[in-house]
Coordinates of C-alpha atoms and ligand atoms in Angstrom, one line a residue:
M1 CA 0.1 0.4 0.1
R2 CA 1.1 3.9 -1.0
L3 CA 0.9 5.7 1.8
S4 CA 0.3 8.7 -1.0
N5 CA -3.0 6.6 -2.1
Y6 CA -3.4 6.2 1.9
L7 CA -6.1 7.4 4.7
L8 CA -3.9 7.6 8.2
P9 CA -4.4 10.7 10.1
V10 CA -2.0 10.4 12.1
T11 CA -1.5 13.3 14.7
K12 CA 1.4 14.4 17.0
E13 CA -0.3 16.1 19.5
T14 CA -2.1 14.2 22.6
P15 CA -5.8 14.0 22.5
A16 CA -7.3 15.2 25.3
D17 CA -10.2 13.4 25.8
A18 CA -8.1 10.0 26.0
Q19 CA -7.0 9.0 29.4
I20 CA -5.2 6.1 29.0
V21 CA -1.9 5.1 26.7
S22 CA -4.3 2.7 24.9
H23 CA -6.8 5.0 23.6
K24 CA -4.5 8.2 22.8
L25 CA -2.2 5.9 20.8
M26 CA -5.5 4.6 18.9
L27 CA -6.6 8.2 18.1
R28 CA -2.7 9.7 17.0
A29 CA -2.0 6.7 14.8
G30 CA -5.0 6.8 13.3
L31 CA -6.8 3.1 13.8
V32 CA -10.3 4.8 15.6
R33 CA -12.3 7.8 15.2
Q34 CA -15.7 8.1 18.0
T35 CA -18.5 9.3 15.7
A36 CA -20.8 8.8 19.2
A37 CA -20.3 8.1 22.4
G38 CA -18.7 4.4 23.4
I39 CA -18.8 4.3 19.0
Y40 CA -15.9 4.3 16.6
A41 CA -15.2 4.3 13.2
W42 CA -12.4 2.0 11.9
L43 CA -10.1 3.4 9.6
P44 CA -8.2 1.7 7.4
L45 CA -5.1 0.7 9.9
G46 CA -7.7 0.1 12.4
L47 CA -9.0 -2.4 10.6
K48 CA -6.3 -4.4 9.5
V49 CA -5.6 -4.7 13.4
L50 CA -9.3 -5.9 13.8
R51 CA -9.3 -8.3 11.4
N52 CA -5.8 -9.6 12.1
I53 CA -7.2 -11.0 15.3
E54 CA -10.0 -12.3 14.4
R55 CA -8.4 -14.2 11.7
I56 CA -6.1 -15.6 14.9
V57 CA -9.8 -15.9 17.1
R58 CA -10.9 -18.1 14.2
E59 CA -8.1 -20.4 13.3
E60 CA -8.1 -21.1 17.0
Q61 CA -11.8 -21.6 17.3
D62 CA -11.6 -23.8 14.1
K63 CA -8.7 -26.0 15.5
A64 CA -11.2 -26.6 18.6
G65 CA -13.7 -27.6 16.6
A66 CA -16.4 -25.0 17.0
V67 CA -18.5 -24.1 14.0
E68 CA -18.7 -20.6 12.4
L69 CA -22.2 -18.8 11.4
L70 CA -23.3 -15.6 11.8
M71 CA -26.2 -13.9 13.8
P72 CA -27.5 -10.8 13.3
T73 CA -27.0 -7.9 15.5
I74 CA -30.8 -6.9 15.7
Q75 CA -32.9 -9.6 17.8
S76 CA -36.5 -9.3 19.1
A77 CA -37.5 -8.6 22.9
D78 CA -40.0 -12.0 22.1
L79 CA -37.0 -14.5 21.8
W80 CA -36.4 -12.3 24.9
R81 CA -38.9 -13.3 27.0
Q82 CA -39.1 -16.2 26.9
S83 CA -35.8 -16.6 28.5
G84 CA -36.6 -14.3 30.9
R85 CA -34.1 -12.1 30.2
F86 CA -35.4 -8.9 28.7
D87 CA -36.8 -7.2 31.4
A88 CA -34.0 -8.7 33.7
Y89 CA -31.0 -6.8 31.6
G90 CA -32.2 -3.6 32.8
P91 CA -30.9 -0.4 30.7
E92 CA -27.7 -1.9 29.3
M93 CA -30.0 -3.3 26.4
L94 CA -30.7 -0.9 23.5
R95 CA -34.4 -1.3 23.0
F96 CA -36.5 -0.3 20.5
V97 CA -39.6 -0.4 18.3
D98 CA -39.7 -0.8 14.2
R99 CA -42.8 0.7 12.4
H100 CA -45.2 -2.3 13.0
D101 CA -44.6 -1.1 16.8
R102 CA -42.6 -4.0 17.1
E103 CA -40.3 -4.8 20.2
M104 CA -36.4 -5.2 19.2
L105 CA -33.2 -4.9 20.5
Y106 CA -29.6 -5.1 19.6
G107 CA -27.7 -8.0 20.5
P108 CA -25.3 -7.9 23.7
T109 CA -25.1 -11.6 23.4
N110 CA -26.8 -14.2 21.6
E111 CA -27.8 -17.6 24.0
E112 CA -31.4 -17.1 23.6
M113 CA -31.2 -16.6 19.1
I114 CA -28.9 -20.0 19.8
T115 CA -30.2 -21.7 22.0
T116 CA -33.9 -21.4 19.8
L117 CA -31.8 -21.9 16.2
F118 CA -30.4 -25.0 17.6
R119 CA -33.7 -25.7 19.0
D120 CA -34.9 -25.9 15.5
A121 CA -32.0 -27.7 13.9
A122 CA -30.6 -30.8 16.5
K123 CA -33.2 -33.5 16.9
S124 CA -31.4 -36.8 18.9
Y125 CA -28.0 -37.4 20.8
R126 CA -26.4 -37.6 17.1
D127 CA -26.6 -33.9 16.6
L128 CA -24.8 -33.6 19.9
P129 CA -21.7 -32.3 20.8
R130 CA -21.5 -28.7 18.6
T131 CA -20.5 -26.1 19.8
L132 CA -21.4 -22.7 16.8
Y133 CA -19.7 -19.6 17.0
H134 CA -19.9 -16.4 15.6
I135 CA -17.8 -13.2 15.0
Q136 CA -20.4 -9.9 15.7
W137 CA -20.5 -6.8 16.7
K138 CA -22.7 -6.0 20.0
F139 CA -24.3 -2.7 21.7
R140 CA -24.3 -2.2 25.7
D141 CA -25.3 0.5 26.7
E142 CA -23.0 1.5 29.3
V143 CA -23.3 3.6 31.8
R144 CA -19.6 5.2 31.6
P145 CA -18.5 4.5 28.0
R146 CA -14.4 5.1 28.4
F147 CA -10.4 4.0 27.6
G148 CA -11.4 4.4 23.4
V149 CA -12.5 0.9 22.3
M150 CA -12.0 -1.1 25.8
R151 CA -15.6 -0.4 27.0
G152 CA -17.3 0.9 23.6
R153 CA -21.1 0.9 23.3
E154 CA -21.0 -1.2 20.4
F155 CA -18.2 -3.6 20.5
L156 CA -16.7 -6.7 17.9
M157 CA -16.8 -10.0 19.9
K158 CA -16.2 -13.6 19.1
D159 CA -19.0 -15.6 21.0
A160 CA -19.2 -19.3 20.8
Y161 CA -21.8 -21.5 22.6
S162 CA -21.5 -25.1 23.2
F163 CA -23.8 -27.8 23.1
D164 CA -23.6 -31.6 25.3
L165 CA -25.8 -34.6 26.5
D166 CA -24.6 -34.3 30.2
E167 CA -21.8 -32.6 32.4
A168 CA -19.3 -34.9 32.3
G169 CA -20.0 -33.4 28.2
L170 CA -20.2 -29.4 29.0
K171 CA -16.6 -29.6 31.1
K172 CA -14.9 -30.9 27.7
S173 CA -16.3 -28.3 25.3
Y174 CA -15.3 -25.9 29.0
E175 CA -12.2 -27.3 28.9
A176 CA -11.6 -27.5 24.7
M177 CA -11.7 -23.5 24.8
F178 CA -10.2 -23.1 27.6
V179 CA -7.2 -24.5 25.8
A180 CA -8.1 -23.0 22.4
Y181 CA -7.6 -19.1 24.8
L182 CA -4.6 -19.7 26.0
R183 CA -3.5 -20.2 22.7
T184 CA -5.2 -17.3 21.2
F185 CA -3.7 -15.3 23.8
A186 CA -0.3 -16.3 23.3
R187 CA -0.8 -16.2 19.3
L188 CA -1.8 -12.4 20.3
G189 CA 1.6 -11.8 22.3
L190 CA 0.2 -11.5 25.2
Q191 CA 0.2 -12.7 28.7
A192 CA -3.4 -13.8 30.2
V193 CA -4.2 -15.1 32.9
P194 CA -7.4 -17.3 33.9
V195 CA -9.5 -16.0 37.3
R196 CA -12.4 -17.9 38.6
A197 CA -15.2 -15.9 38.1
P198 CA -18.7 -14.7 39.4
T199 CA -20.9 -15.2 36.7
G200 CA -23.5 -12.3 36.8
P201 CA -26.6 -12.0 34.4
I202 CA -25.3 -14.6 32.1
G203 CA -25.6 -17.0 35.0
G204 CA -24.5 -20.5 35.6
D205 CA -21.8 -21.9 38.4
L206 CA -18.5 -21.9 36.7
S207 CA -16.9 -19.8 35.0
H208 CA -13.5 -17.8 34.2
E209 CA -12.5 -14.6 33.2
F210 CA -9.1 -14.2 31.0
H211 CA -7.0 -11.0 31.9
I212 CA -4.1 -9.5 30.6
L213 CA -1.4 -8.0 33.2
A214 CA -1.3 -3.9 32.2
D215 CA -1.1 -1.0 35.2
T216 CA -4.7 1.2 33.1
G217 CA -6.9 -2.4 33.9
E218 CA -10.3 -2.1 35.0
S219 CA -9.9 -4.9 37.7
A220 CA -7.6 -5.7 40.5
L221 CA -6.4 -9.0 40.4
F222 CA -4.1 -11.2 43.0
Y223 CA -2.2 -14.1 41.8
D224 CA 0.4 -16.6 42.9
A225 CA 3.6 -15.2 41.3
A226 CA 4.6 -18.9 39.3
I227 CA 1.6 -18.2 36.3
E228 CA 4.2 -15.8 35.5
D229 CA 6.9 -18.3 34.9
I230 CA 4.5 -20.0 32.4
S231 CA 6.0 -19.9 28.9
R232 CA 4.7 -18.6 25.4
E233 CA 6.0 -21.9 24.1
E234 CA 4.3 -24.1 26.4
L235 CA 1.0 -21.5 26.0
L236 CA 0.8 -22.2 22.3
S237 CA 1.3 -25.7 22.4
A238 CA -1.7 -25.7 25.9
D239 CA -3.8 -28.9 26.6
V240 CA -5.8 -30.1 29.6
S241 CA -2.9 -30.9 31.8
T242 CA -2.3 -26.6 31.3
I243 CA -5.6 -26.1 32.2
A244 CA -4.8 -28.0 35.2
R245 CA -1.4 -26.3 35.9
L246 CA -2.8 -22.6 35.3
T247 CA -6.2 -23.2 37.5
G248 CA -4.1 -25.1 40.1
L249 CA -2.5 -21.8 41.3
Y250 CA -3.7 -18.9 42.7
A251 CA -5.8 -15.7 40.3
M252 CA -8.8 -14.2 42.1
E253 CA -10.2 -10.7 41.7
E254 CA -9.9 -8.4 44.6
E255 CA -13.7 -9.2 45.7
E256 CA -13.5 -12.6 45.3
H257 CA -9.9 -12.5 47.6
A258 CA -11.5 -10.3 50.0
K259 CA -13.7 -13.3 50.8
V260 CA -10.8 -15.9 51.2
A261 CA -10.4 -16.5 54.8
D262 CA -7.0 -18.0 54.4
C263 CA -5.0 -17.5 51.1
P264 CA -2.9 -20.3 50.4
V265 CA -0.5 -18.1 48.7
P266 CA 2.6 -17.7 50.8
P267 CA 3.6 -14.1 51.2
E268 CA 6.2 -13.5 48.6
R269 CA 4.5 -15.1 46.1
L270 CA 1.2 -12.8 46.1
R271 CA 1.0 -10.6 43.1
T272 CA -1.0 -7.8 42.3
R273 CA -1.5 -6.3 39.7
R274 CA -4.4 -4.7 37.4
G275 CA -5.8 -6.7 34.4
I276 CA -7.9 -6.2 31.5
E277 CA -10.4 -8.7 30.8
V278 CA -10.4 -10.0 27.3
G279 CA -12.6 -13.4 27.5
H280 CA -14.8 -14.6 29.8
I281 CA -16.4 -18.7 29.6
F282 CA -19.7 -19.8 30.6
A283 CA -20.8 -22.9 32.0
F284 CA -24.8 -22.8 32.4
G285 CA -26.0 -25.8 32.0
T286 CA -30.3 -26.4 30.8
K287 CA -31.0 -22.2 32.1
Y288 CA -31.4 -21.0 28.2
S289 CA -32.6 -24.9 26.9
A290 CA -34.7 -26.2 29.8
A291 CA -36.4 -22.4 29.5
M292 CA -36.6 -22.0 25.9
G293 CA -38.2 -25.8 25.2
L294 CA -34.8 -27.6 24.0
S295 CA -34.3 -30.4 24.4
V296 CA -33.0 -33.3 22.5
Q297 CA -33.8 -37.6 22.3
T298 CA -31.1 -39.4 24.0
K299 CA -30.3 -43.0 22.9
D300 CA -32.7 -45.1 24.9
G301 CA -35.5 -43.1 23.9
G302 CA -35.5 -40.5 26.8
Q303 CA -35.4 -36.8 26.6
V304 CA -32.7 -34.4 28.1
H305 CA -32.3 -30.5 28.2
P306 CA -28.5 -29.9 26.4
Q307 CA -26.0 -28.7 28.7
M308 CA -24.7 -25.8 27.5
G309 CA -21.6 -23.4 27.6
S310 CA -20.9 -19.7 26.5
Y311 CA -17.6 -18.1 25.3
G312 CA -16.7 -14.9 24.9
I313 CA -13.7 -12.9 23.3
G314 CA -13.5 -9.4 23.7
V315 CA -12.4 -8.7 19.9
S316 CA -12.3 -4.7 19.7
R317 CA -11.3 -4.4 23.2
L318 CA -8.0 -6.6 22.1
V319 CA -6.8 -3.4 19.9
G320 CA -6.6 -1.7 23.5
G321 CA -5.0 -4.7 25.4
I322 CA -2.7 -5.2 23.3
I323 CA -1.4 -1.8 23.2
E324 CA -1.5 -1.1 26.7
A325 CA 0.9 -4.6 26.9
S326 CA 3.0 -3.2 23.8
H327 CA 4.5 0.2 23.2
D328 CA 7.1 3.0 24.1
E329 CA 7.6 6.4 24.3
S330 CA 7.9 6.8 20.7
G331 CA 4.3 4.6 19.8
I332 CA 2.9 1.5 19.2
V333 CA 4.9 -2.0 18.9
W334 CA 2.9 -4.4 16.9
P335 CA 3.2 -8.4 17.6
E336 CA 4.2 -9.8 14.8
G337 CA 0.8 -11.7 14.1
V338 CA -1.4 -8.6 14.2
A339 CA 1.1 -5.7 12.3
P340 CA -1.0 -4.2 9.7
F341 CA 1.3 -4.4 7.6
A342 CA 5.1 -6.4 8.2
V343 CA 7.1 -3.9 6.5
G344 CA 7.2 0.7 6.5
L345 CA 9.2 0.7 3.0
I346 CA 10.4 4.8 4.0
N347 CA 11.5 6.4 1.0
M348 CA 13.8 9.2 2.0
R349 CA 13.6 11.5 -0.8
A350 CA 10.4 11.5 -2.7
D351 CA 12.3 14.5 -5.3
D352 CA 15.3 12.1 -5.6
D353 CA 14.8 10.1 -9.2
K354 CA 17.3 7.7 -8.3
C355 CA 16.2 7.2 -4.8
A356 CA 12.2 6.7 -5.6
A357 CA 13.1 4.8 -8.8
A358 CA 14.8 2.4 -6.4
A359 CA 12.1 2.6 -3.4
D360 CA 10.1 1.6 -5.9
S361 CA 11.1 -1.1 -7.2
L362 CA 11.5 -2.8 -3.8
Y363 CA 8.3 -1.9 -3.0
A364 CA 6.8 -4.2 -6.2
K365 CA 9.7 -7.0 -4.9
L366 CA 8.3 -7.4 -1.7
N367 CA 4.8 -7.0 -3.0
A368 CA 6.0 -9.9 -5.4
A369 CA 7.1 -11.4 -2.6
G370 CA 3.8 -11.8 -0.3
V371 CA 5.4 -9.2 2.0
E372 CA 2.6 -6.4 3.0
T373 CA 4.3 -3.4 2.9
L374 CA 3.5 0.4 3.5
Y375 CA 5.6 2.1 1.4
D376 CA 5.3 6.0 2.5
D377 CA 6.5 7.3 -1.2
R378 CA 5.3 11.0 -0.1
D379 CA 7.1 13.8 -0.8
E380 CA 7.8 14.3 3.1
R381 CA 10.9 15.6 5.8
G382 CA 12.7 12.2 6.8
G383 CA 12.3 12.9 9.9
A384 CA 8.5 13.6 9.8
K385 CA 8.5 9.7 8.2
F386 CA 10.4 8.1 10.9
A387 CA 7.9 9.6 13.4
T388 CA 4.9 8.4 11.4
M389 CA 6.5 4.8 11.3
D390 CA 7.7 4.6 14.9
L391 CA 4.3 5.8 16.1
I392 CA 2.1 3.1 13.7
G393 CA 4.8 0.0 15.1
L394 CA 5.0 -1.9 12.5
P395 CA 7.7 -4.6 13.1
W396 CA 10.3 -3.5 10.8
Q397 CA 11.1 -0.6 9.1
L398 CA 13.4 -0.1 5.5
I399 CA 14.9 3.2 4.7
V400 CA 15.9 3.7 1.6
G401 CA 18.7 6.9 1.1
P402 CA 20.6 8.8 -1.8
K403 CA 23.7 8.7 0.4
G404 CA 23.4 4.2 0.9
L405 CA 22.5 4.0 -2.2
E406 CA 25.9 5.3 -3.6
R407 CA 27.3 3.0 -1.3
G408 CA 25.2 0.1 -2.6
V409 CA 22.9 -0.4 0.9
V410 CA 19.8 0.5 2.2
E411 CA 18.7 0.2 6.3
L412 CA 16.7 -2.1 8.1
K413 CA 15.4 -1.5 11.4
N414 CA 13.5 -3.5 13.8
R415 CA 11.0 -1.3 15.7
R416 CA 10.6 -3.5 18.9
T417 CA 14.7 -3.4 19.5
G418 CA 15.8 -0.2 17.9
E419 CA 18.0 -2.3 16.3
R420 CA 19.4 -0.8 12.9
E421 CA 21.3 -2.4 10.7
E422 CA 22.6 -1.7 6.7
L423 CA 22.8 -4.2 4.1
S424 CA 22.0 -4.6 0.3
A425 CA 18.5 -4.4 -1.3
E426 CA 18.6 -7.9 -2.4
S427 CA 19.5 -8.7 1.6
A428 CA 16.8 -7.1 2.9
L429 CA 14.6 -8.8 0.4
A430 CA 15.1 -12.0 1.1
R431 CA 15.3 -11.5 5.2
L432 CA 12.3 -9.5 5.0
S433 CA 10.8 -12.3 2.5
A434 CA 11.9 -15.2 4.9
Ligands
P5A1 C1 -19.7 -15.1 26.8 C2 -20.5 -15.0 25.4 C3 -20.8 -12.4 27.8 O1 -21.5 -12.0 27.2 N1 -22.1 -14.3 26.1 C4 -21.6 -14.6 25.1 C5 -21.0 -14.1 27.2 N2 -19.5 -12.8 28.3 S1 -18.8 -11.2 28.5 O2 -18.3 -11.0 29.9 O3 -20.3 -10.5 29.1 O4 -18.1 -10.2 27.1 C6 -17.2 -11.6 26.9 C7 -16.6 -10.6 26.4 O5 -16.8 -9.3 25.7 C8 -15.7 -8.5 26.2 N3 -16.4 -7.2 26.1 C9 -16.6 -5.5 25.7 N4 -15.3 -5.0 24.8 C10 -15.7 -3.6 24.6 N5 -16.5 -3.1 25.1 C11 -17.3 -3.4 26.5 N6 -17.8 -3.0 26.5 C12 -17.3 -5.1 26.3 N7 -18.3 -6.0 26.7 C13 -18.0 -6.8 27.0 C14 -15.0 -8.5 27.8 O6 -13.4 -9.0 26.5 C15 -15.6 -9.8 27.9 O7 -14.9 -10.7 28.1

């Protein structure tokens, strides 16, 4: 992508309305713009990051055996009256009427809808177990939307729903999602701490929240320092034994920790830090299947209400969460898997024909090699180009200038370490396409 043909409204000034670093950087780097309280437009660079996160989330859901579908954002109130949650959900639910005076709502979650879809499709034990998911926008009329996309009113969620014949099956489905979450967050370059959680309006008696550690998190966590010793490699290849290991280690939110009479963690190992909740999973049994008339025939001819769970990931919140966990004083430092482009190619002198020709040629070769490149081909000062590239945080910067060209070299900079290296254009290409 040529920057001269892109929409990247970066700013030097720190926006006055942003309190936390990720929100400031998302505005400054031109990722999002607020269009109404807690509602954001995703600008081209932000959308690429959102799509990359979605892709990793989707791949791990598919690997865990979940099946993707897509449910609408708008739901009918009748659906929610069947579960009894229409009144219970309260003012966070955005309600409205259509032209025929039918009561509608913008979905804050989809337990009701998936239960009726499954009810109409599944007839017998052969149709179970199943886990279905979608990645879809939600709306919650939060009293205090804040911190940008971290607590928005409209936000993107991955929500999965599992259906099993019995409790042992539900436990397996819950564990499969738990493992998928550990892998997903590790691939996103994050260390996520699973915390035993209260279930709130979703219901049920087994639930875990996944938090990433960041000073600006909304919850205070108390946990065993040993959690931080679990390596990224182990999380990337997590299995059920990893769950046992992690849930065997103490981690609680402040309110729950306060209720614990004897904390099992010795004081020298007890850590307290703030966390951002990026995922939340629930096992709630027959709460919705019983209320909404979902039952299937068992092997011996009886009928059972399937045991259900639901599993959420805050996809848009993750964009902010990743920035909280990965930035420096110059801007964002994207982990490889989510970066909007792999390489930022800088032409130091757009007004110099030789320099422009060399940069154009590198750009064409990077494209041909399938390396996603953002090419700063604009006629701007070099200093401003460096600042923009540092701010938007692409993993590699490839700098083409007239002086280097005279010596037959270009410069390659690693955004995370700041290391710079001079090398031939061919070697740079080989390195970046590897
Ligand atoms: C689980 C999936 C649920 O809604 N029903 C379907 C269950 N869980 S949850 O914890 O309420 O939400 C799941 C995740 O969505 C993110 N999230 C938000 N992100 C941005 N802005 C918000 N206002 C917001 N509310 C929830 C969180 O990451 C949460 O873990």
